[in-house]
Short mmCIF file of N, CA, C and O and ligand atoms in Angstrom, two decimals:
data_model
loop_
_atom_site.label_atom_id
_atom_site.label_comp_id
_atom_site.label_asym_id
_atom_site.label_seq_id
_atom_site.Cartn_x
_atom_site.Cartn_y
_atom_site.Cartn_z
N MET A 20 237.10 162.05 -83.71
CA MET A 20 235.66 162.28 -83.67
C MET A 20 235.07 161.59 -82.45
O MET A 20 235.40 160.44 -82.18
N PRO A 21 234.20 162.28 -81.70
CA PRO A 21 233.60 161.62 -80.54
C PRO A 21 232.67 160.49 -80.97
O PRO A 21 232.08 160.56 -82.05
N GLU A 22 232.56 159.49 -80.13
CA GLU A 22 231.64 158.40 -80.42
C GLU A 22 230.22 158.92 -80.46
O GLU A 22 229.85 159.76 -79.64
N PRO A 23 229.42 158.47 -81.40
CA PRO A 23 228.02 158.88 -81.36
C PRO A 23 227.38 158.33 -80.09
O PRO A 23 227.69 157.21 -79.69
N SER A 24 226.56 159.12 -79.43
CA SER A 24 226.00 158.64 -78.18
C SER A 24 224.72 157.86 -78.44
O SER A 24 224.08 158.01 -79.48
N ARG A 25 224.39 157.02 -77.48
CA ARG A 25 223.22 156.17 -77.65
C ARG A 25 221.95 156.98 -77.53
O ARG A 25 221.92 158.03 -76.89
N ALA A 26 220.91 156.50 -78.16
CA ALA A 26 219.61 157.14 -78.05
C ALA A 26 219.12 156.99 -76.62
O ALA A 26 219.20 155.92 -76.04
N LEU A 27 218.63 158.07 -76.04
CA LEU A 27 218.20 158.04 -74.64
C LEU A 27 216.71 158.25 -74.53
O LEU A 27 216.10 158.93 -75.35
N PRO A 28 216.14 157.67 -73.48
CA PRO A 28 214.71 157.87 -73.25
C PRO A 28 214.41 159.32 -72.85
O PRO A 28 215.27 160.00 -72.32
N GLN A 29 213.22 159.74 -73.14
CA GLN A 29 212.75 161.07 -72.74
C GLN A 29 211.78 160.88 -71.57
O GLN A 29 210.76 160.23 -71.71
N PRO A 30 212.11 161.46 -70.39
CA PRO A 30 211.17 161.32 -69.28
C PRO A 30 209.82 161.97 -69.62
O PRO A 30 209.79 162.98 -70.31
N THR A 31 208.77 161.36 -69.16
CA THR A 31 207.42 161.92 -69.31
C THR A 31 206.87 162.05 -67.89
O THR A 31 207.45 161.51 -66.94
N PRO A 32 205.73 162.75 -67.72
CA PRO A 32 205.16 162.82 -66.36
C PRO A 32 204.96 161.44 -65.74
O PRO A 32 205.16 161.26 -64.54
N GLU A 33 204.61 160.45 -66.56
CA GLU A 33 204.37 159.10 -66.02
C GLU A 33 205.66 158.39 -65.63
O GLU A 33 205.64 157.50 -64.78
N THR A 34 206.77 158.73 -66.25
CA THR A 34 208.02 158.01 -65.98
C THR A 34 209.01 158.82 -65.15
O THR A 34 210.07 158.32 -64.80
N GLN A 35 208.64 160.07 -64.81
CA GLN A 35 209.59 160.94 -64.11
C GLN A 35 210.09 160.32 -62.81
O GLN A 35 211.27 160.41 -62.49
N HIS A 36 209.19 159.69 -62.05
CA HIS A 36 209.62 159.10 -60.77
C HIS A 36 210.70 158.03 -60.99
O HIS A 36 211.58 157.85 -60.16
N PHE A 37 210.59 157.32 -62.11
CA PHE A 37 211.57 156.27 -62.40
C PHE A 37 212.95 156.89 -62.64
O PHE A 37 213.96 156.42 -62.07
N TRP A 38 212.99 157.96 -63.44
CA TRP A 38 214.27 158.59 -63.77
C TRP A 38 214.82 159.37 -62.58
O TRP A 38 216.04 159.48 -62.42
N ASP A 39 213.93 159.91 -61.75
CA ASP A 39 214.40 160.53 -60.50
C ASP A 39 215.09 159.47 -59.64
O ASP A 39 216.11 159.73 -59.00
N GLY A 40 214.52 158.27 -59.64
CA GLY A 40 215.06 157.18 -58.83
C GLY A 40 216.43 156.73 -59.31
O GLY A 40 217.36 156.62 -58.52
N THR A 41 216.55 156.48 -60.62
CA THR A 41 217.84 155.98 -61.12
C THR A 41 218.93 157.02 -60.88
O THR A 41 220.07 156.68 -60.58
N ARG A 42 218.57 158.31 -60.99
CA ARG A 42 219.55 159.37 -60.75
C ARG A 42 220.05 159.32 -59.30
O ARG A 42 221.18 159.69 -59.01
N GLU A 43 219.17 158.87 -58.40
CA GLU A 43 219.56 158.77 -56.99
C GLU A 43 220.03 157.37 -56.62
O GLU A 43 220.20 157.06 -55.44
N GLY A 44 220.22 156.52 -57.62
CA GLY A 44 220.72 155.18 -57.34
C GLY A 44 219.67 154.22 -56.82
O GLY A 44 219.98 153.29 -56.08
N GLU A 45 218.41 154.45 -57.20
CA GLU A 45 217.32 153.56 -56.79
C GLU A 45 216.56 153.09 -58.01
O GLU A 45 216.28 153.87 -58.91
N LEU A 46 216.21 151.80 -57.99
CA LEU A 46 215.35 151.26 -59.03
C LEU A 46 213.92 151.31 -58.48
O LEU A 46 213.60 150.62 -57.52
N ARG A 47 213.09 152.17 -59.05
CA ARG A 47 211.74 152.36 -58.52
C ARG A 47 210.71 151.69 -59.43
O ARG A 47 210.67 151.93 -60.62
N LEU A 48 209.90 150.87 -58.79
CA LEU A 48 208.79 150.22 -59.49
C LEU A 48 207.49 150.75 -58.89
O LEU A 48 207.51 151.51 -57.93
N GLN A 49 206.39 150.33 -59.48
CA GLN A 49 205.09 150.68 -58.92
C GLN A 49 204.38 149.41 -58.48
O GLN A 49 204.60 148.33 -59.02
N ARG A 50 203.52 149.59 -57.48
CA ARG A 50 202.74 148.46 -56.98
C ARG A 50 201.30 148.92 -56.84
O ARG A 50 201.03 150.04 -56.40
N CYS A 51 200.40 148.03 -57.22
CA CYS A 51 198.98 148.33 -57.10
C CYS A 51 198.56 148.20 -55.65
O CYS A 51 198.82 147.17 -55.01
N ASP A 52 197.89 149.24 -55.12
CA ASP A 52 197.40 149.17 -53.74
C ASP A 52 196.19 148.24 -53.64
O ASP A 52 195.84 147.79 -52.55
N GLY A 53 195.55 147.99 -54.80
CA GLY A 53 194.36 147.14 -54.79
C GLY A 53 194.71 145.67 -54.76
O GLY A 53 194.34 144.95 -53.82
N CYS A 54 195.44 145.20 -55.77
CA CYS A 54 195.70 143.75 -55.87
C CYS A 54 197.13 143.38 -55.46
O CYS A 54 197.47 142.20 -55.39
N GLY A 55 197.97 144.39 -55.20
CA GLY A 55 199.29 144.09 -54.68
C GLY A 55 200.33 143.74 -55.72
O GLY A 55 201.48 143.46 -55.39
N LYS A 56 199.95 143.77 -56.99
CA LYS A 56 200.89 143.38 -58.04
C LYS A 56 201.89 144.50 -58.34
O LYS A 56 201.50 145.66 -58.49
N ALA A 57 203.18 144.13 -58.43
CA ALA A 57 204.21 145.10 -58.81
C ALA A 57 204.31 145.10 -60.33
O ALA A 57 204.14 144.06 -60.97
N TYR A 58 204.57 146.26 -60.91
CA TYR A 58 204.64 146.30 -62.37
C TYR A 58 205.64 147.32 -62.88
O TYR A 58 206.10 148.21 -62.18
N PHE A 59 205.97 147.16 -64.15
CA PHE A 59 206.86 148.02 -64.90
C PHE A 59 206.52 147.77 -66.37
O PHE A 59 206.18 146.64 -66.72
N PRO A 60 206.61 148.72 -67.28
CA PRO A 60 207.02 150.12 -67.10
C PRO A 60 205.97 150.98 -66.38
O PRO A 60 204.82 150.53 -66.22
N PRO A 61 206.39 152.18 -65.99
CA PRO A 61 205.50 153.05 -65.22
C PRO A 61 204.21 153.39 -65.97
O PRO A 61 204.24 153.65 -67.16
N ARG A 62 203.11 153.36 -65.26
CA ARG A 62 201.84 153.86 -65.76
C ARG A 62 200.96 154.16 -64.56
O ARG A 62 201.19 153.65 -63.47
N PRO A 63 199.97 155.03 -64.78
CA PRO A 63 199.21 155.53 -63.61
C PRO A 63 198.09 154.60 -63.15
O PRO A 63 197.30 154.99 -62.30
N PHE A 64 198.01 153.40 -63.71
CA PHE A 64 196.97 152.47 -63.26
C PHE A 64 197.52 151.05 -63.34
O PHE A 64 198.51 150.78 -64.03
N CYS A 65 196.87 150.14 -62.65
CA CYS A 65 197.28 148.74 -62.63
C CYS A 65 196.72 148.02 -63.85
O CYS A 65 195.52 148.06 -64.09
N ALA A 66 197.57 147.35 -64.61
CA ALA A 66 197.11 146.64 -65.80
C ALA A 66 196.36 145.37 -65.44
O ALA A 66 195.62 144.83 -66.25
N SER A 67 196.54 144.87 -64.22
CA SER A 67 195.86 143.64 -63.82
C SER A 67 194.42 143.90 -63.42
O SER A 67 193.51 143.20 -63.87
N CYS A 68 194.20 144.92 -62.58
CA CYS A 68 192.84 145.11 -62.06
C CYS A 68 192.28 146.49 -62.41
O CYS A 68 191.11 146.76 -62.12
N GLY A 69 193.09 147.36 -63.02
CA GLY A 69 192.57 148.65 -63.46
C GLY A 69 192.55 149.72 -62.38
O GLY A 69 192.18 150.86 -62.65
N SER A 70 192.95 149.37 -61.16
CA SER A 70 192.94 150.35 -60.08
C SER A 70 193.90 151.50 -60.37
O SER A 70 194.98 151.30 -60.94
N ARG A 71 193.50 152.71 -59.99
CA ARG A 71 194.40 153.85 -60.15
C ARG A 71 195.09 154.17 -58.83
O ARG A 71 195.83 155.14 -58.74
N LYS A 72 194.85 153.35 -57.81
CA LYS A 72 195.56 153.53 -56.54
C LYS A 72 196.85 152.73 -56.61
O LYS A 72 196.86 151.51 -56.37
N VAL A 73 197.92 153.41 -56.97
CA VAL A 73 199.20 152.73 -57.11
C VAL A 73 200.26 153.50 -56.34
O VAL A 73 200.14 154.71 -56.15
N SER A 74 201.29 152.79 -55.90
CA SER A 74 202.37 153.41 -55.14
C SER A 74 203.70 153.12 -55.80
O SER A 74 203.87 152.09 -56.45
N VAL A 75 204.64 154.02 -55.59
CA VAL A 75 206.01 153.82 -56.06
C VAL A 75 206.82 153.26 -54.90
O VAL A 75 206.66 153.70 -53.76
N PHE A 76 207.64 152.27 -55.17
CA PHE A 76 208.50 151.73 -54.12
C PHE A 76 209.88 151.43 -54.68
O PHE A 76 210.06 151.27 -55.90
N LYS A 77 210.84 151.33 -53.79
CA LYS A 77 212.21 151.04 -54.19
C LYS A 77 212.40 149.54 -54.31
O LYS A 77 212.22 148.81 -53.33
N ALA A 78 212.78 149.07 -55.50
CA ALA A 78 213.01 147.65 -55.71
C ALA A 78 214.39 147.25 -55.20
O ALA A 78 215.26 148.10 -54.99
N SER A 79 214.59 145.95 -55.05
CA SER A 79 215.86 145.44 -54.52
C SER A 79 217.00 145.61 -55.51
O SER A 79 218.16 145.65 -55.12
N GLY A 80 216.67 145.69 -56.80
CA GLY A 80 217.73 145.74 -57.82
C GLY A 80 218.27 144.36 -58.16
O GLY A 80 219.19 144.23 -58.96
N LYS A 81 217.66 143.33 -57.56
CA LYS A 81 218.08 141.95 -57.85
C LYS A 81 217.18 141.35 -58.92
O LYS A 81 215.98 141.67 -58.99
N GLY A 82 217.76 140.47 -59.70
CA GLY A 82 216.97 139.80 -60.72
C GLY A 82 217.72 138.64 -61.30
O GLY A 82 218.79 138.27 -60.81
N THR A 83 217.14 138.07 -62.36
CA THR A 83 217.81 136.99 -63.08
C THR A 83 217.66 137.25 -64.58
O THR A 83 216.76 137.99 -65.01
N LEU A 84 218.53 136.64 -65.35
CA LEU A 84 218.49 136.82 -66.80
C LEU A 84 217.36 135.97 -67.37
O LEU A 84 217.40 134.74 -67.30
N TRP A 85 216.37 136.64 -67.93
CA TRP A 85 215.18 135.94 -68.46
C TRP A 85 215.41 135.53 -69.91
O TRP A 85 215.15 134.40 -70.30
N SER A 86 215.88 136.47 -70.73
CA SER A 86 216.20 136.16 -72.12
C SER A 86 217.07 137.27 -72.68
O SER A 86 217.21 138.32 -72.05
N TYR A 87 217.65 137.03 -73.82
CA TYR A 87 218.47 138.07 -74.43
C TYR A 87 218.71 137.74 -75.90
O TYR A 87 218.51 136.61 -76.34
N VAL A 88 219.11 138.75 -76.64
CA VAL A 88 219.62 138.56 -77.99
C VAL A 88 220.96 139.29 -78.06
O VAL A 88 221.15 140.31 -77.41
N ILE A 89 221.87 138.73 -78.83
CA ILE A 89 223.17 139.38 -79.01
C ILE A 89 223.17 140.06 -80.37
O ILE A 89 222.92 139.42 -81.40
N HIS A 90 223.40 141.38 -80.34
CA HIS A 90 223.46 142.15 -81.59
C HIS A 90 224.89 142.23 -82.06
O HIS A 90 225.81 142.43 -81.28
N HIS A 91 225.07 142.09 -83.38
CA HIS A 91 226.41 142.14 -83.94
C HIS A 91 226.62 143.35 -84.83
O HIS A 91 227.68 143.53 -85.40
N ARG A 92 225.57 144.17 -84.98
CA ARG A 92 225.71 145.35 -85.83
C ARG A 92 225.95 146.57 -84.98
O ARG A 92 225.38 146.70 -83.91
N PRO A 93 226.78 147.48 -85.48
CA PRO A 93 227.02 148.70 -84.72
C PRO A 93 225.77 149.58 -84.65
O PRO A 93 225.08 149.73 -85.65
N VAL A 94 225.50 150.08 -83.47
CA VAL A 94 224.42 151.03 -83.24
C VAL A 94 225.04 152.15 -82.43
O VAL A 94 225.93 151.90 -81.61
N ALA A 95 224.59 153.37 -82.64
CA ALA A 95 225.17 154.51 -81.93
C ALA A 95 225.25 154.26 -80.44
O ALA A 95 224.26 153.93 -79.80
N GLY A 96 226.44 154.41 -79.89
CA GLY A 96 226.60 154.27 -78.45
C GLY A 96 226.93 152.87 -77.99
O GLY A 96 227.16 152.65 -76.80
N PHE A 97 226.95 151.90 -78.90
CA PHE A 97 227.24 150.52 -78.53
C PHE A 97 228.38 149.98 -79.37
O PHE A 97 228.50 150.30 -80.54
N THR A 98 229.19 149.14 -78.78
CA THR A 98 230.23 148.44 -79.53
C THR A 98 229.82 146.99 -79.65
O THR A 98 229.67 146.31 -78.64
N PRO A 99 229.56 146.50 -80.85
CA PRO A 99 229.13 145.11 -80.99
C PRO A 99 230.27 144.14 -80.70
O PRO A 99 231.43 144.51 -80.86
N PRO A 100 229.97 142.89 -80.29
CA PRO A 100 228.61 142.43 -80.01
C PRO A 100 228.16 142.90 -78.62
O PRO A 100 228.96 143.08 -77.73
N TYR A 101 226.85 143.10 -78.49
CA TYR A 101 226.31 143.47 -77.19
C TYR A 101 224.95 142.83 -77.05
O TYR A 101 224.27 142.57 -78.04
N ALA A 102 224.59 142.55 -75.82
CA ALA A 102 223.34 141.84 -75.56
C ALA A 102 222.25 142.82 -75.15
O ALA A 102 222.49 143.73 -74.36
N ILE A 103 221.07 142.62 -75.72
CA ILE A 103 219.87 143.28 -75.23
C ILE A 103 219.16 142.23 -74.42
O ILE A 103 218.80 141.17 -74.95
N ALA A 104 219.00 142.50 -73.15
CA ALA A 104 218.52 141.47 -72.24
C ALA A 104 217.16 141.83 -71.65
O ALA A 104 216.81 143.00 -71.55
N VAL A 105 216.42 140.80 -71.29
CA VAL A 105 215.22 140.99 -70.49
C VAL A 105 215.52 140.41 -69.12
O VAL A 105 215.88 139.24 -68.99
N VAL A 106 215.43 141.27 -68.12
CA VAL A 106 215.76 140.88 -66.76
C VAL A 106 214.47 140.61 -65.99
O VAL A 106 213.55 141.43 -66.00
N GLN A 107 214.42 139.46 -65.37
CA GLN A 107 213.30 139.12 -64.48
C GLN A 107 213.63 139.68 -63.11
O GLN A 107 214.52 139.19 -62.42
N LEU A 108 212.93 140.74 -62.72
CA LEU A 108 213.21 141.36 -61.43
C LEU A 108 212.65 140.51 -60.29
O LEU A 108 211.63 139.83 -60.45
N ALA A 109 213.30 140.59 -59.13
CA ALA A 109 212.88 139.80 -57.98
C ALA A 109 211.44 140.11 -57.60
O ALA A 109 210.72 139.24 -57.09
N GLU A 110 210.99 141.35 -57.84
CA GLU A 110 209.64 141.77 -57.44
C GLU A 110 208.56 141.32 -58.43
O GLU A 110 207.38 141.54 -58.18
N GLY A 111 208.99 140.74 -59.59
CA GLY A 111 207.99 140.22 -60.52
C GLY A 111 208.05 140.78 -61.93
O GLY A 111 208.00 140.02 -62.89
N PRO A 112 208.14 142.12 -62.08
CA PRO A 112 208.16 142.66 -63.44
C PRO A 112 209.45 142.30 -64.19
O PRO A 112 210.46 141.93 -63.57
N ARG A 113 209.40 142.42 -65.51
CA ARG A 113 210.59 142.24 -66.35
C ARG A 113 210.96 143.57 -66.96
O ARG A 113 210.10 144.41 -67.21
N MET A 114 212.25 143.74 -67.21
CA MET A 114 212.78 145.00 -67.68
C MET A 114 213.82 144.76 -68.76
O MET A 114 214.68 143.92 -68.60
N MET A 115 213.74 145.50 -69.87
CA MET A 115 214.76 145.44 -70.91
C MET A 115 215.96 146.24 -70.46
O MET A 115 215.82 147.35 -69.95
N SER A 116 217.14 145.69 -70.66
CA SER A 116 218.34 146.40 -70.22
C SER A 116 219.54 145.82 -70.96
O SER A 116 219.38 145.05 -71.92
N ASN A 117 220.71 146.20 -70.51
CA ASN A 117 221.95 145.61 -71.02
C ASN A 117 222.69 144.98 -69.86
O ASN A 117 222.54 145.39 -68.72
N ILE A 118 223.47 143.95 -70.18
CA ILE A 118 224.28 143.29 -69.16
C ILE A 118 225.71 143.82 -69.30
O ILE A 118 226.27 143.80 -70.40
N VAL A 119 226.25 144.28 -68.21
CA VAL A 119 227.61 144.84 -68.24
C VAL A 119 228.52 144.01 -67.33
O VAL A 119 228.04 143.17 -66.55
N GLU A 120 229.82 144.28 -67.44
CA GLU A 120 230.83 143.58 -66.65
C GLU A 120 230.76 142.07 -66.88
O GLU A 120 230.94 141.27 -65.97
N CYS A 121 230.49 141.71 -68.14
CA CYS A 121 230.30 140.31 -68.50
C CYS A 121 230.55 140.19 -70.00
O CYS A 121 230.16 141.09 -70.75
N ALA A 122 231.21 139.11 -70.43
CA ALA A 122 231.41 138.89 -71.86
C ALA A 122 230.04 138.78 -72.54
O ALA A 122 229.11 138.20 -71.98
N GLN A 123 229.93 139.34 -73.73
CA GLN A 123 228.64 139.33 -74.44
C GLN A 123 228.58 138.10 -75.35
O GLN A 123 228.51 138.20 -76.59
N THR A 124 228.64 136.93 -74.71
CA THR A 124 228.64 135.68 -75.45
C THR A 124 227.62 134.73 -74.82
O THR A 124 227.31 134.85 -73.63
N PRO A 125 227.12 133.77 -75.61
CA PRO A 125 226.17 132.80 -75.03
C PRO A 125 226.80 131.99 -73.91
O PRO A 125 226.09 131.53 -73.01
N GLU A 126 228.13 131.80 -73.94
CA GLU A 126 228.79 131.04 -72.88
C GLU A 126 228.74 131.80 -71.55
O GLU A 126 228.54 131.21 -70.49
N ALA A 127 228.92 133.11 -71.63
CA ALA A 127 228.95 133.92 -70.40
C ALA A 127 227.55 134.28 -69.94
O ALA A 127 227.30 134.41 -68.73
N LEU A 128 226.65 134.48 -70.88
CA LEU A 128 225.29 134.92 -70.54
C LEU A 128 224.40 133.70 -70.37
O LEU A 128 223.85 133.17 -71.32
N GLN A 129 224.30 133.24 -69.15
CA GLN A 129 223.52 132.04 -68.85
C GLN A 129 222.12 132.44 -68.41
O GLN A 129 221.97 133.29 -67.52
N LEU A 130 221.12 131.83 -69.00
CA LEU A 130 219.75 132.12 -68.57
C LEU A 130 219.62 131.79 -67.09
O LEU A 130 220.22 130.84 -66.60
N ASP A 131 218.84 132.62 -66.41
CA ASP A 131 218.58 132.49 -64.97
C ASP A 131 219.78 132.87 -64.10
O ASP A 131 219.73 132.72 -62.87
N MET A 132 220.86 133.38 -64.70
CA MET A 132 221.98 133.80 -63.86
C MET A 132 221.54 134.99 -63.01
O MET A 132 220.77 135.84 -63.45
N PRO A 133 222.00 135.04 -61.74
CA PRO A 133 221.61 136.15 -60.87
C PRO A 133 222.27 137.45 -61.31
O PRO A 133 223.46 137.46 -61.63
N LEU A 134 221.49 138.50 -61.30
CA LEU A 134 221.97 139.82 -61.73
C LEU A 134 221.66 140.85 -60.65
O LEU A 134 220.79 140.64 -59.81
N GLU A 135 222.40 141.95 -60.72
CA GLU A 135 222.09 143.08 -59.83
C GLU A 135 222.22 144.37 -60.64
O GLU A 135 223.01 144.46 -61.57
N VAL A 136 221.44 145.36 -60.24
CA VAL A 136 221.41 146.60 -61.00
C VAL A 136 222.65 147.43 -60.73
O VAL A 136 223.21 147.41 -59.63
N VAL A 137 223.10 148.13 -61.75
CA VAL A 137 224.11 149.18 -61.62
C VAL A 137 223.57 150.38 -62.39
O VAL A 137 222.77 150.23 -63.30
N PHE A 138 224.02 151.56 -61.99
CA PHE A 138 223.48 152.76 -62.61
C PHE A 138 224.56 153.48 -63.40
O PHE A 138 225.67 153.68 -62.90
N GLU A 139 224.23 153.82 -64.63
CA GLU A 139 225.19 154.48 -65.50
C GLU A 139 224.65 155.83 -65.93
O GLU A 139 223.69 155.93 -66.71
N LYS A 140 225.27 156.88 -65.42
CA LYS A 140 224.80 158.24 -65.73
C LYS A 140 225.10 158.58 -67.19
O LYS A 140 226.22 158.40 -67.66
N GLN A 141 224.09 159.07 -67.89
CA GLN A 141 224.25 159.46 -69.29
C GLN A 141 224.34 160.98 -69.42
O GLN A 141 225.11 161.50 -70.22
N ASN A 142 223.50 161.67 -68.67
CA ASN A 142 223.51 163.14 -68.65
C ASN A 142 222.78 163.56 -67.37
O ASN A 142 222.47 162.73 -66.52
N ASP A 143 222.50 164.86 -67.25
CA ASP A 143 221.94 165.35 -65.98
C ASP A 143 220.54 164.82 -65.70
O ASP A 143 220.11 164.79 -64.55
N SER A 144 219.81 164.40 -66.75
CA SER A 144 218.46 163.93 -66.46
C SER A 144 218.31 162.41 -66.57
O SER A 144 217.42 161.83 -65.96
N ILE A 145 219.19 161.76 -67.33
CA ILE A 145 219.02 160.32 -67.54
C ILE A 145 220.19 159.53 -66.98
O ILE A 145 221.35 159.73 -67.35
N THR A 146 219.87 158.62 -66.07
CA THR A 146 220.80 157.60 -65.59
C THR A 146 220.15 156.27 -65.90
O THR A 146 219.00 156.03 -65.51
N LEU A 147 220.85 155.42 -66.66
CA LEU A 147 220.25 154.16 -67.09
C LEU A 147 220.50 153.05 -66.07
O LEU A 147 221.61 152.92 -65.56
N PRO A 148 219.47 152.24 -65.80
CA PRO A 148 219.70 151.04 -65.00
C PRO A 148 220.23 149.91 -65.90
O PRO A 148 219.57 149.52 -66.86
N LEU A 149 221.42 149.42 -65.60
CA LEU A 149 221.99 148.29 -66.31
C LEU A 149 222.17 147.17 -65.30
O LEU A 149 222.01 147.39 -64.10
N PHE A 150 222.49 145.98 -65.78
CA PHE A 150 222.62 144.85 -64.85
C PHE A 150 223.95 144.16 -65.06
O PHE A 150 224.46 144.08 -66.17
N ARG A 151 224.51 143.67 -63.96
CA ARG A 151 225.75 142.90 -64.02
C ARG A 151 225.55 141.62 -63.24
O ARG A 151 224.63 141.52 -62.40
N PRO A 152 226.42 140.62 -63.49
CA PRO A 152 226.31 139.38 -62.70
C PRO A 152 226.40 139.72 -61.21
O PRO A 152 227.25 140.52 -60.80
N ALA A 153 225.50 139.15 -60.42
CA ALA A 153 225.46 139.45 -58.99
C ALA A 153 226.73 138.98 -58.33
O ALA A 153 227.29 137.92 -58.66
N LYS A 154 227.21 139.78 -57.38
CA LYS A 154 228.47 139.45 -56.71
C LYS A 154 228.19 138.75 -55.39
O LYS A 154 228.71 139.13 -54.36
N GLY A 155 227.31 137.80 -55.40
CA GLY A 155 227.00 137.07 -54.18
C GLY A 155 226.03 137.88 -53.41
O GLY A 155 225.65 137.71 -52.36
ZN1 ZN B 217 195.84 145.84 -59.33
#
């Protein structure tokens, strides 16, 4: 029997640029043209100042491990234990993701450890941004 696949996000008009980016190997964030703040998740206005003048830009893909929880129960598409992590991106916003190429243990998952994005294609429309320990 094939493994049940993980639940995937559905692109919306507001998030399409993000999924177009991951498919092309780019992590795209938005930045307010008014106050300069970078933000995520995608939305058509700045949550800080309310400006609707916002731009999409390519992020570095660098970040650090902000926090995480380790799940021990099986969920479709995941083999426990696995960590659900919050990554502090270098540009400022935080993003929920998974940490790959790393043991899913508190010993291996050190807070503030440097991470870098990797892209994992799920299907023709969705490529997920995941993070692995930065390789220098
Ligand atoms: Zn703003």
